[in-house]
Coordinates of C-alpha atoms and ligand atoms in Angstrom, one line a residue:
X222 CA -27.1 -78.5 -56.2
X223 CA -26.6 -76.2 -53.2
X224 CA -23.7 -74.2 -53.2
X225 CA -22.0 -72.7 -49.6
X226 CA -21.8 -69.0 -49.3
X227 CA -19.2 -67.5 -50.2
X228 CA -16.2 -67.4 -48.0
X229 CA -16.2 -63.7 -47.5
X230 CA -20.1 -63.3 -47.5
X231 CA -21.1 -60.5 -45.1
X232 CA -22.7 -61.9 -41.8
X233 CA -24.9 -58.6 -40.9
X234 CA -27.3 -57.2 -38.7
X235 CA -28.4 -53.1 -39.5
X236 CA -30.1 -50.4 -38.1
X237 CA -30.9 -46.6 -38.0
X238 CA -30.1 -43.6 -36.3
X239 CA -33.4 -42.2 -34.9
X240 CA -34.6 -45.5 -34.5
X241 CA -31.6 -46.4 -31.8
X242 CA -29.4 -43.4 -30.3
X243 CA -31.8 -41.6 -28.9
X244 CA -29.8 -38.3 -26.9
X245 CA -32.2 -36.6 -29.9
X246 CA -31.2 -32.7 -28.4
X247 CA -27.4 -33.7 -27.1
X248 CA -24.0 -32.4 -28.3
X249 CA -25.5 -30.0 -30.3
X250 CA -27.7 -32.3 -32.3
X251 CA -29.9 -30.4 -34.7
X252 CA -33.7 -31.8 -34.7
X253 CA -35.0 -33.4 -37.8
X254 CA -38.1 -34.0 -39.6
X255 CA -39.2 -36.8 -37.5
X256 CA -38.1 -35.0 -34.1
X257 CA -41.4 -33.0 -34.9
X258 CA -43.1 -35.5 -37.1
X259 CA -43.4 -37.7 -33.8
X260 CA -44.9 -35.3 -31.8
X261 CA -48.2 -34.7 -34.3
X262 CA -50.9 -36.5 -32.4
X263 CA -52.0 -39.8 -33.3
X264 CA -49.0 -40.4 -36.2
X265 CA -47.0 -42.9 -34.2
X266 CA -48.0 -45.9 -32.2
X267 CA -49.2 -44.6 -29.1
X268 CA -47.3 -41.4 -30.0
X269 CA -43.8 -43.4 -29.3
X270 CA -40.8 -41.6 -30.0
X271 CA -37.2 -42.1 -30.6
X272 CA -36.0 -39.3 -28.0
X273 CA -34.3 -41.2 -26.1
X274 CA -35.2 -45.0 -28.3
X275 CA -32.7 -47.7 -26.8
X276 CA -29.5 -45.3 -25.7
X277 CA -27.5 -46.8 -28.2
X278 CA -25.9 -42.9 -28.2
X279 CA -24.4 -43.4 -24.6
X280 CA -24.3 -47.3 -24.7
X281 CA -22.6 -48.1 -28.1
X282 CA -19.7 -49.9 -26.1
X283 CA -21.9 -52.2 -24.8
X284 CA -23.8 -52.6 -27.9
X285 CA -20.5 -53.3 -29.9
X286 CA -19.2 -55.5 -27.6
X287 CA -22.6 -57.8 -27.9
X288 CA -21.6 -57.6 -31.6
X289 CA -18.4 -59.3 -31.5
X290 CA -19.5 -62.0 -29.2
X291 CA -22.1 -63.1 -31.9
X292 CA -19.7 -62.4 -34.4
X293 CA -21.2 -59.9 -36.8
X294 CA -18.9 -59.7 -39.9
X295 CA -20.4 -56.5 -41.1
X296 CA -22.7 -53.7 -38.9
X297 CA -24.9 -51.4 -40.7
X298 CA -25.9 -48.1 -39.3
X299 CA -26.8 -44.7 -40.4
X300 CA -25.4 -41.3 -39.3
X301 CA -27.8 -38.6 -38.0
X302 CA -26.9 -35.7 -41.0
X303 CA -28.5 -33.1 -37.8
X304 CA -25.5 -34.8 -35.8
X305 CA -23.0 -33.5 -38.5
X306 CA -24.5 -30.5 -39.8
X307 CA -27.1 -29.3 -37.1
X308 CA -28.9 -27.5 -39.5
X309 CA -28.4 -29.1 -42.6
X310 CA -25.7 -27.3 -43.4
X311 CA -22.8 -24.8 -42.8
X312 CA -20.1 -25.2 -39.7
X313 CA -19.8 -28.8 -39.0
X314 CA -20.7 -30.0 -35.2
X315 CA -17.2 -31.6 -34.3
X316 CA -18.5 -33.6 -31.1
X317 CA -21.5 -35.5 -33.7
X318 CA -18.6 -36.2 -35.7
X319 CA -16.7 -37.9 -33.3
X320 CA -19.8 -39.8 -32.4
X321 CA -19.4 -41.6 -35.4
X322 CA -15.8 -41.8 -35.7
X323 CA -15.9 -43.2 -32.0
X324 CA -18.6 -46.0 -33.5
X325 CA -16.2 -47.2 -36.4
X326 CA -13.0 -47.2 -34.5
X327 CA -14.8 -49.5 -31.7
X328 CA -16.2 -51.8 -34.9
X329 CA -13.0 -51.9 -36.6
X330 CA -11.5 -53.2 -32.8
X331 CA -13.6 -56.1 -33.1
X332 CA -13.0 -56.7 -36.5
X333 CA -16.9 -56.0 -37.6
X334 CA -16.8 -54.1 -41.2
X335 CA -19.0 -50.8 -40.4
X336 CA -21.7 -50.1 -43.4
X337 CA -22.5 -46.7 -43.6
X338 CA -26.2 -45.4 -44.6
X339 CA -25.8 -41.6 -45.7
X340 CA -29.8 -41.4 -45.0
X341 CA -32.5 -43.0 -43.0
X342 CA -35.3 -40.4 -43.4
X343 CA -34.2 -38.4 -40.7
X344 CA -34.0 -34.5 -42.6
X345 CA -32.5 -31.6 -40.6
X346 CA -35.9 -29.8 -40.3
X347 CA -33.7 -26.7 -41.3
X348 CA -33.7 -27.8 -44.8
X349 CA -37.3 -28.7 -44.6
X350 CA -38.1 -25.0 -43.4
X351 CA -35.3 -23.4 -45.6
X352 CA -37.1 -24.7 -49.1
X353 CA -38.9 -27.6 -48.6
X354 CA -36.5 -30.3 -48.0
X355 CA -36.4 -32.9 -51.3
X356 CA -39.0 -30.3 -52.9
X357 CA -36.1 -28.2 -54.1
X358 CA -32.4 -29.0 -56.1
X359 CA -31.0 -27.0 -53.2
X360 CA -31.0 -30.6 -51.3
X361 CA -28.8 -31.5 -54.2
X362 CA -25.7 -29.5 -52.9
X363 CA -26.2 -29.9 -49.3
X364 CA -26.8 -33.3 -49.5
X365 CA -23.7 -33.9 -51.5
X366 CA -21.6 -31.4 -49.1
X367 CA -23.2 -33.4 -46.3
X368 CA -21.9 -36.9 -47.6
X369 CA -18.3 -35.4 -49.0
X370 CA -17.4 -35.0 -45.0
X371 CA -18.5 -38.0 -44.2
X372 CA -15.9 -39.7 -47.0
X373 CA -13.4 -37.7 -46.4
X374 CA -13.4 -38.5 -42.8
X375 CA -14.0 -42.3 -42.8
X376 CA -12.1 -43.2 -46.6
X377 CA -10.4 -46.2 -46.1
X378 CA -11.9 -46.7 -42.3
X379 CA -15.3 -47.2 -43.8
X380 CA -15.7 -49.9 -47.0
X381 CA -19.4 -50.0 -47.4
X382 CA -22.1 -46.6 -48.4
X383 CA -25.7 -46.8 -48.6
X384 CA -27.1 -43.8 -49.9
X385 CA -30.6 -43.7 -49.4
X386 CA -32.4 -45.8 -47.3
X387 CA -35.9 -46.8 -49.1
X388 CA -36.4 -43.9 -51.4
X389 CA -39.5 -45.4 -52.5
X390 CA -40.9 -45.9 -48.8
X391 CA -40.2 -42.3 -47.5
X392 CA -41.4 -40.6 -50.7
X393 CA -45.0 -42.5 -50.8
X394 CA -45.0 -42.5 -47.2
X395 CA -44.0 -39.0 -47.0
X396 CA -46.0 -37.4 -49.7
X397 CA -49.4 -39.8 -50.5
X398 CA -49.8 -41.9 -47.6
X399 CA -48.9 -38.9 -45.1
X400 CA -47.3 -42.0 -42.5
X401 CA -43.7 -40.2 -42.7
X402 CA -42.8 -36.5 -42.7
X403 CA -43.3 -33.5 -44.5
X404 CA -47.1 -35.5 -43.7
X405 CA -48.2 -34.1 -47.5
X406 CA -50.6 -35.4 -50.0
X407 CA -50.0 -34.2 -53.3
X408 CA -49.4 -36.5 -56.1
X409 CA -47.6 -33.5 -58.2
X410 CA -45.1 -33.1 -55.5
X411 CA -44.7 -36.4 -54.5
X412 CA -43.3 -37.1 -58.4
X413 CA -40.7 -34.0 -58.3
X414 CA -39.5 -34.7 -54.7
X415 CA -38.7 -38.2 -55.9
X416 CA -36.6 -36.8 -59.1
X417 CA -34.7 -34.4 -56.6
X418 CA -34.1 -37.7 -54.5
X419 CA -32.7 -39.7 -57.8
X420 CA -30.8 -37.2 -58.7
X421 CA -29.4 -36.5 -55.0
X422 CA -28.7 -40.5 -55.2
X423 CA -26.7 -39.6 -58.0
X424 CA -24.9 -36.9 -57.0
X425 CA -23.6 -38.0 -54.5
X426 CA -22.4 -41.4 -56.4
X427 CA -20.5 -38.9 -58.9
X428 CA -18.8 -37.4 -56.1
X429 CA -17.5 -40.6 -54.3
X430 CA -16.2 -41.6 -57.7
X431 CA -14.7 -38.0 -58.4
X432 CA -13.0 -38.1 -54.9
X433 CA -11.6 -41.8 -55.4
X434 CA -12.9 -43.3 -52.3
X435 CA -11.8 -46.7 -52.1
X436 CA -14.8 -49.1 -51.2
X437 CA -18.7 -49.7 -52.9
X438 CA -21.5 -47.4 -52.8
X439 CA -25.3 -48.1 -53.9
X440 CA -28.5 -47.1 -52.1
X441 CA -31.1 -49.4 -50.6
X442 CA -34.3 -50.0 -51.4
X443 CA -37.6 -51.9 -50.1
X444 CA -38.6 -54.6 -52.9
X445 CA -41.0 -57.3 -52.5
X446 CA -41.7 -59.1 -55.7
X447 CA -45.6 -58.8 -57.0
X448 CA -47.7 -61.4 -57.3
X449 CA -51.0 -61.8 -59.3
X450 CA -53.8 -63.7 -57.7
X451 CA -54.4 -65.7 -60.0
X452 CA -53.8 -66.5 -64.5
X453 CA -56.6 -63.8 -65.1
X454 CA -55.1 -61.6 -67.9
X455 CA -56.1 -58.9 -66.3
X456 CA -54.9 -59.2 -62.8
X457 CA -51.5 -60.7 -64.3
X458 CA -51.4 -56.8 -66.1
X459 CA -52.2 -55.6 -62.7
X460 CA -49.5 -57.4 -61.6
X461 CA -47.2 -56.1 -63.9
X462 CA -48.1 -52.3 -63.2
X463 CA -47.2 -53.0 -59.3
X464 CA -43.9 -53.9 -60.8
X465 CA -43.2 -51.0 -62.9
X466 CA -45.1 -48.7 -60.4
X467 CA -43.6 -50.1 -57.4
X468 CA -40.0 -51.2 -58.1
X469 CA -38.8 -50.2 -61.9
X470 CA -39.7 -46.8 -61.7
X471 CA -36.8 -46.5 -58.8
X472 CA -34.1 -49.1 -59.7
X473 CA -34.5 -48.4 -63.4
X474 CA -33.6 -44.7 -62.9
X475 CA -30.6 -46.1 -60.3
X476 CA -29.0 -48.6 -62.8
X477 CA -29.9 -46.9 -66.4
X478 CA -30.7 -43.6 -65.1
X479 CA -34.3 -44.1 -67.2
X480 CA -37.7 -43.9 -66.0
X481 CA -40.0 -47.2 -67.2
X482 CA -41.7 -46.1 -70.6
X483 CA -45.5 -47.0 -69.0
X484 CA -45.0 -45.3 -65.7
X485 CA -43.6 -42.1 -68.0
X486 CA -46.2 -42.4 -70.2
X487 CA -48.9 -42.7 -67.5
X488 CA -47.2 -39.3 -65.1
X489 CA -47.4 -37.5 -69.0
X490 CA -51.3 -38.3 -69.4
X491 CA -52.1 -37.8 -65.6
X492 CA -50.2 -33.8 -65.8
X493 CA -47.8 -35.3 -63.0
X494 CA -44.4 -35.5 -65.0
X495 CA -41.3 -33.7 -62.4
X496 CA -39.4 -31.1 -64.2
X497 CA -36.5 -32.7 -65.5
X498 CA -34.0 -29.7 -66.5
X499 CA -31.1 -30.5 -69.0
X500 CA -28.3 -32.6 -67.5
X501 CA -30.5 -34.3 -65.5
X502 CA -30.2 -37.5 -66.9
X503 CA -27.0 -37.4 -68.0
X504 CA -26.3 -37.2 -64.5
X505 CA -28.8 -40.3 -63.9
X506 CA -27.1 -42.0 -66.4
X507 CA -23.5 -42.1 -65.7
X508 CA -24.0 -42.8 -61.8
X509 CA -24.5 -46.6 -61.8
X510 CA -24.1 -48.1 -58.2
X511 CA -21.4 -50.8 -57.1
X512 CA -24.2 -52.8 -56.4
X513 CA -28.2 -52.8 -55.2
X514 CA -29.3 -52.8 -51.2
X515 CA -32.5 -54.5 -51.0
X516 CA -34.4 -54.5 -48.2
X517 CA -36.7 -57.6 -47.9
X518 CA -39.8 -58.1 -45.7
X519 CA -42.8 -59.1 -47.7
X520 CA -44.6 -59.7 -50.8
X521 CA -47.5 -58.5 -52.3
X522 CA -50.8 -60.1 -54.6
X523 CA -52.5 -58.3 -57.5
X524 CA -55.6 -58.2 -59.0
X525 CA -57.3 -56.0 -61.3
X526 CA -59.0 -52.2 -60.1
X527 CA -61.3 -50.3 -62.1
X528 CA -60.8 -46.6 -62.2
X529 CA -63.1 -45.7 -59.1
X530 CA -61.4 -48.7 -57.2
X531 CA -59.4 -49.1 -54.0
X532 CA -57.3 -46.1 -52.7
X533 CA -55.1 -45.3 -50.0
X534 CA -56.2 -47.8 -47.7
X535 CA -54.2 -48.5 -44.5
X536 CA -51.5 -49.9 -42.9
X537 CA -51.6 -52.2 -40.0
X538 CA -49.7 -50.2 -37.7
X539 CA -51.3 -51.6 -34.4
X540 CA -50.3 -55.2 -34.2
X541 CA -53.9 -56.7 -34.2
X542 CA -54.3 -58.9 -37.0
X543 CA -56.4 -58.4 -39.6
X544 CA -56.5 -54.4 -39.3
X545 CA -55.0 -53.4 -42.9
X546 CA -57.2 -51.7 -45.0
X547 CA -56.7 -52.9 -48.5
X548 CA -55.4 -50.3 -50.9
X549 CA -54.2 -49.9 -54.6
X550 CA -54.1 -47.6 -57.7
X551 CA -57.2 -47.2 -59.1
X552 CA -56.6 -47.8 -63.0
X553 CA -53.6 -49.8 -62.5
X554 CA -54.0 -52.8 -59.4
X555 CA -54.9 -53.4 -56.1
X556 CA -53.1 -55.2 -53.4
X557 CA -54.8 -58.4 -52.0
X558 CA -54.2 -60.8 -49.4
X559 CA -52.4 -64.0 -49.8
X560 CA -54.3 -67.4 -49.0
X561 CA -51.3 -69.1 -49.7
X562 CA -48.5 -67.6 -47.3
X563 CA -48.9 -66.9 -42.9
X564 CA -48.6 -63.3 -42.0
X565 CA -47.3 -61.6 -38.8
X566 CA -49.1 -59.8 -36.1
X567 CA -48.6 -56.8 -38.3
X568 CA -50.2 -58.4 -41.3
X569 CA -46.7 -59.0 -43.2
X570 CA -46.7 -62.0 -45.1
X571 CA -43.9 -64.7 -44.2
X572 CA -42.6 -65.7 -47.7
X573 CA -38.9 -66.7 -48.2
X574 CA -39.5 -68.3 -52.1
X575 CA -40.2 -64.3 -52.6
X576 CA -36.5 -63.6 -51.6
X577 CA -35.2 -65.8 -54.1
X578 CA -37.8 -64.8 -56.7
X579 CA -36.4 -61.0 -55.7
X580 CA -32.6 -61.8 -56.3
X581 CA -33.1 -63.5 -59.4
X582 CA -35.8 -60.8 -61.0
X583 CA -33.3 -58.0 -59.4
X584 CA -30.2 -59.7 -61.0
X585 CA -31.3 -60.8 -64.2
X586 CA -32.8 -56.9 -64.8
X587 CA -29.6 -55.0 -63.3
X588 CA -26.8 -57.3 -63.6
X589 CA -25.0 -55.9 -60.4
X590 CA -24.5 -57.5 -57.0
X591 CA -27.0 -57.7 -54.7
X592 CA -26.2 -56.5 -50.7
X593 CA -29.3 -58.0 -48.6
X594 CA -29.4 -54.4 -46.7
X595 CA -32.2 -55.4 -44.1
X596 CA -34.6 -58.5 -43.6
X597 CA -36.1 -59.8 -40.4
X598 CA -39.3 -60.4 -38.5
X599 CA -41.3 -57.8 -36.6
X600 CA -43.7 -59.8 -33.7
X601 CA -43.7 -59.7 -29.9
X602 CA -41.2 -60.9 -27.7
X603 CA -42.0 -62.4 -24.0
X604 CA -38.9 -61.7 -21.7
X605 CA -39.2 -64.5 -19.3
X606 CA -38.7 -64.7 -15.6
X607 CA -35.1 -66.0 -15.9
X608 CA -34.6 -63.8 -18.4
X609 CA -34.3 -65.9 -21.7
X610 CA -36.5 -64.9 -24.8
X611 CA -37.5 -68.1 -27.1
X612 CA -38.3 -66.4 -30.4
X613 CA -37.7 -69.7 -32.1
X614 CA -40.3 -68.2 -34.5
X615 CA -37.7 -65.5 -35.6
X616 CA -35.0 -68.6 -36.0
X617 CA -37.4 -70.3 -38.1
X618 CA -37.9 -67.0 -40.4
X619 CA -34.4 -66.1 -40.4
X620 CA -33.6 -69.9 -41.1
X621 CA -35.8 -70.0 -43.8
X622 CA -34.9 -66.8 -45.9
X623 CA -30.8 -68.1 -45.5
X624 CA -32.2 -71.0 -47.4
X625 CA -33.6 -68.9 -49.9
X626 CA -30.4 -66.5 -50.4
X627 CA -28.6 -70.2 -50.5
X628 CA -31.1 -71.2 -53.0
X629 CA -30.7 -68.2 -54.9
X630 CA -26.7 -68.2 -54.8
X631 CA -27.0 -71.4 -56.1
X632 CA -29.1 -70.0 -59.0
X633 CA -26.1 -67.9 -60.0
X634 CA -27.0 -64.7 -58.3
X635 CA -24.3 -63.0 -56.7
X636 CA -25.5 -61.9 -53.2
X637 CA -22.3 -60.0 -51.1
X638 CA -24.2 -59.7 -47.7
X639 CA -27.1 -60.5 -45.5
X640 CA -27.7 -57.8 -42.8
X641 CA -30.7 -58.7 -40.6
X642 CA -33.1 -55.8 -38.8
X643 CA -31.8 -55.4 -36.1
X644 CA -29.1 -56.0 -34.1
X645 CA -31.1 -54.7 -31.1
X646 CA -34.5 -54.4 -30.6
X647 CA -35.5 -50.6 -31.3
X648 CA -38.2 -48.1 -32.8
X649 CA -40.0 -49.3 -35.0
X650 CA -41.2 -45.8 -36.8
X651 CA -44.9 -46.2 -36.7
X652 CA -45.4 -49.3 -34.2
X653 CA -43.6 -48.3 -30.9
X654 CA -41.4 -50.2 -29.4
X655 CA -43.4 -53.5 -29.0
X656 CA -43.0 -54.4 -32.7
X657 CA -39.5 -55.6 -32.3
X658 CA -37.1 -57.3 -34.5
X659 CA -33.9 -57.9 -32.7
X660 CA -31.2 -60.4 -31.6
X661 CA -30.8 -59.0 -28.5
X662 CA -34.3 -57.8 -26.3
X663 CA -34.4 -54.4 -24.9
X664 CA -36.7 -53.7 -21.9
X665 CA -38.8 -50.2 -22.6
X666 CA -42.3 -50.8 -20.7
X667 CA -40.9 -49.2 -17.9
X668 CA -39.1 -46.4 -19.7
X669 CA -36.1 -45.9 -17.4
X670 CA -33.2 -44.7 -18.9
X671 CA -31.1 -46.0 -16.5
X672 CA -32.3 -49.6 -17.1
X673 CA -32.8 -50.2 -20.6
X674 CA -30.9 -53.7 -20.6
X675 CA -29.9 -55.7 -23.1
X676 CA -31.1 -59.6 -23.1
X677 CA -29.8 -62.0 -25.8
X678 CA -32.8 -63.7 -27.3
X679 CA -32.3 -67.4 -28.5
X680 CA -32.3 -65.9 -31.7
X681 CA -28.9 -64.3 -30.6
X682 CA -27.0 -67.6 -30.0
X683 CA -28.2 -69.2 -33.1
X684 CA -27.1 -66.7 -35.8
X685 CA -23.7 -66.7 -33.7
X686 CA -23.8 -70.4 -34.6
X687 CA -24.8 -69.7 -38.4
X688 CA -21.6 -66.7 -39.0
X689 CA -19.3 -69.6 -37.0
X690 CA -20.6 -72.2 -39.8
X691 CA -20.2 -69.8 -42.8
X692 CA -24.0 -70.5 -43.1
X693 CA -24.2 -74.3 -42.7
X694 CA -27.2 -75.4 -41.6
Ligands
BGP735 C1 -37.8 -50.6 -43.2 C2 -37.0 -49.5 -42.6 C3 -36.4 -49.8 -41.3 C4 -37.4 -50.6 -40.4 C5 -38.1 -51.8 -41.1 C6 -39.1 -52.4 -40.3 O1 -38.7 -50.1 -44.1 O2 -35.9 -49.3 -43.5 O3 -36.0 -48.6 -40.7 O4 -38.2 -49.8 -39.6 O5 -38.6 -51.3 -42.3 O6 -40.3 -51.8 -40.5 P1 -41.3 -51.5 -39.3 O7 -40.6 -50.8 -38.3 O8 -42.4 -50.7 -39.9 O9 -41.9 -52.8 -38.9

């Protein structure tokens, strides 16, 4: 039997600094890592950038407002740490501040919940120069300095912390797959700038606790459950590794503050272990989040590769169907495609049974709450001569992952929140602008920053519909 949502469930809609504001050099802004990641040629879409993305920076107001008329219970955003701390650290840049503070007030007017993210990806390139950004435990107190203004400032304005947004996206992105700044491929490095990130996770969980901020606090993290392609022992095992590889070897160290035994085992035999220094896990250990952000799009199928398998691959990052290059671990899987689910222009399959599979495998292993961070569709939107958008295909996905979460309450699983990406269309980091996922359709062909209007998409009326309805459908 289907149960209703909650009666405080969080109606959402997220987003991300660089991917929105824009104003990248204003008000004493520092740049960060992906100011100057965007500028290598031939990394982004077109070489898109976010310098001045939708103007959210100077058009918030407007923005907000288009929040409470759909009726957004909760919004999620992320603060620029170059907006607060120009380089990382040191004085702190009073007019960046105010930015935000400006932002929350305004929410808080319309009775919208704001949801802080501490990070999405966007390092003050200071740090990067200074010693190597997550490379070095120096990010440790910087980090945690960084976030202690931020609580102090907003305790009791602002309920809701995401620490890190996707550790497990910018780290393999960032240091294999060379898609995300520093643009590095080194396995050795790749393994110790993901401890640093664990244990700046957890630092900065120990300090919101020592500091008695009132509210919750856990980071966010991209899962999609993995599949095998079919009963072959073998590709179920591969299977399995994409698991611990993929998803335990992040929220394992968040929730226990352990690494998976077989992923340990395998970073020992392969010389690739991070230095773990004494207190380390100690301070893994005793910094268990209020609950886990996950951030669903997709899920993915295994099968079995031999040592001098599939490698890197590559992403689809141009829209044309078809165009991902297939890619794995040699030794431990490969990822395949799905016969059984549709895809998106971008290759991402359409799969809302996975959602349900990924709050019961995530609640059954971690036993805390589960805050539905982001999950949306990414396709192309027609703005039509009257100016409606039909994206009745993004109602149908949205629709359809609802009934999942339903499904999945239902199952016992207690889910707090649903944020969708985005509020507003924006940048999407690799695939320009015309990848977009919003309720409400920005125009950027004609880049005029004057212009840039918003358009409520169907898509826009119907979740104001859903939040009225507590989710009946
Ligand atoms: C997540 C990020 C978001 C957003 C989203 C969509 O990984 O947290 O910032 O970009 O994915 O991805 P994309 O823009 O690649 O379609």
């Amino acid at each position: 039997e289907r149960k209703p949502f909650p009666k405080d469930f969080l109606w959402g809609s997220a987003s991300a600094a660089y991917q929105i504001e824009g104003a990248w050099d204003k008000d004493g802004k520092g740049p960060s890592i992906w100011d100057n990641f965007v500028r290598i040629e031939g990394k982004t879409f077109k070489g898109t950038n976010g310098d001045v993305a939708v103007d959210h920076y100077h058009r918030f107001k407007e923005d907000v407002a288009l929040m409470a008329e759909q009726g957004l219970k909760t919004y999620r955003f992320s603060v620029a740490w170059t907006r607060i701390l120009p380089n990382g650290r040191g004085e702190v840049n009073e007019k960046g501040l105010m930015f935000y503070e400006n932002l929350i007030d305004e929410l808080i007017a319309h009775k919208i919940e704001p949801m802080v993210t501490l990070y999405h990806w966007d390092l003050p390139q200071a740090l990067q120069n200074a010693y190597g950004g997550f490379e070095s435990r120096e990010i440790i107190e910087d980090f945690t300095n960084y976030a202690t203004i931020l609580f102090k400032r907003f305790a009791g304005k602002v309920k809701y912390w995401v620490t890190l947004n996707e550790q497990n996206i910018f780290i393999i992105h960032g240091y294999k797959l060379q898609n995300h700044p520093p643009n590095v491929n080194n396995a050795k490095r790749m393994f110790q700038a993901n401890h640093i990130a664990n244990l700046v996770n957890a630092s900065v969980i120990t300090k919101f606790r020592e500091l008695n901020i009132p509210g919750l606090i856990g980071p966010s993290f991209a899962y999609g459950p993995n599949y095998s392609i079919d009963s072959n022992p073998k590709n179920v095992l591969a299977a399995e590794n994409a698991e611990d590889f993929g998803a335990h070897f992040w929220m394992d160290v968040y929730r226990f503050g352990e690494y998976p035994i077989m992923v340990w085992q395998w970073l020992k035999d392969n010389n690739l272990t991070p230095e773990v220094l004494d207190g380390d896990m100690d301070l893994l250990k005793h910094a268990i989040p209020d609950f886990m952000g996950l951030n669903y799009y997709r899920t993915t199928v295994n099968a079995d590769n031999p040592l001098d398998g599939v490698g890197l691959g590559k992403i689809n990052t141009t829209g044309v169907k078809g165009s991902t290059v297939e890619s794995g671990e040699p030794g431990l899987y490969k990822h395949v495609s799905n016969p059984y689910t549709d895809k998106t222009n971008w290759d991402w399959d359409i799969d809302p049974t996975g959602l349900r599979i990924a709050l019961r495998r995530i609640a059954s292993r971690y036993r805390l709450p589960i805050l539905i961070t982001e999950n949306g569709l990414g396709e192309y939107d027609k703005l039509n001569d009257d100016c409606t958008i039909d994206d009745s295909y993004r109602i149908e996905y949205i629709r359809q992952h609802l009934v999942a979460i339903n499904d999945a309450i239902s199952d016992g699983v207690n889910v707090l929140g649903y944020c969708t990406w985005s509020f507003t269309d924006l940048l999407s980091w690799l695939n320009g602008y015309q990848k977009r996922y919003g309720f409400v359709y920005i125009d950027r062909d004609e880049l005029d920053e004057k212009e840039l209007k918003r358009y409520k998409k169907a898509s826009f009326y119907w979740y104001q519909q859903i939040i009225k309805e507590n989710g009946k459908q």
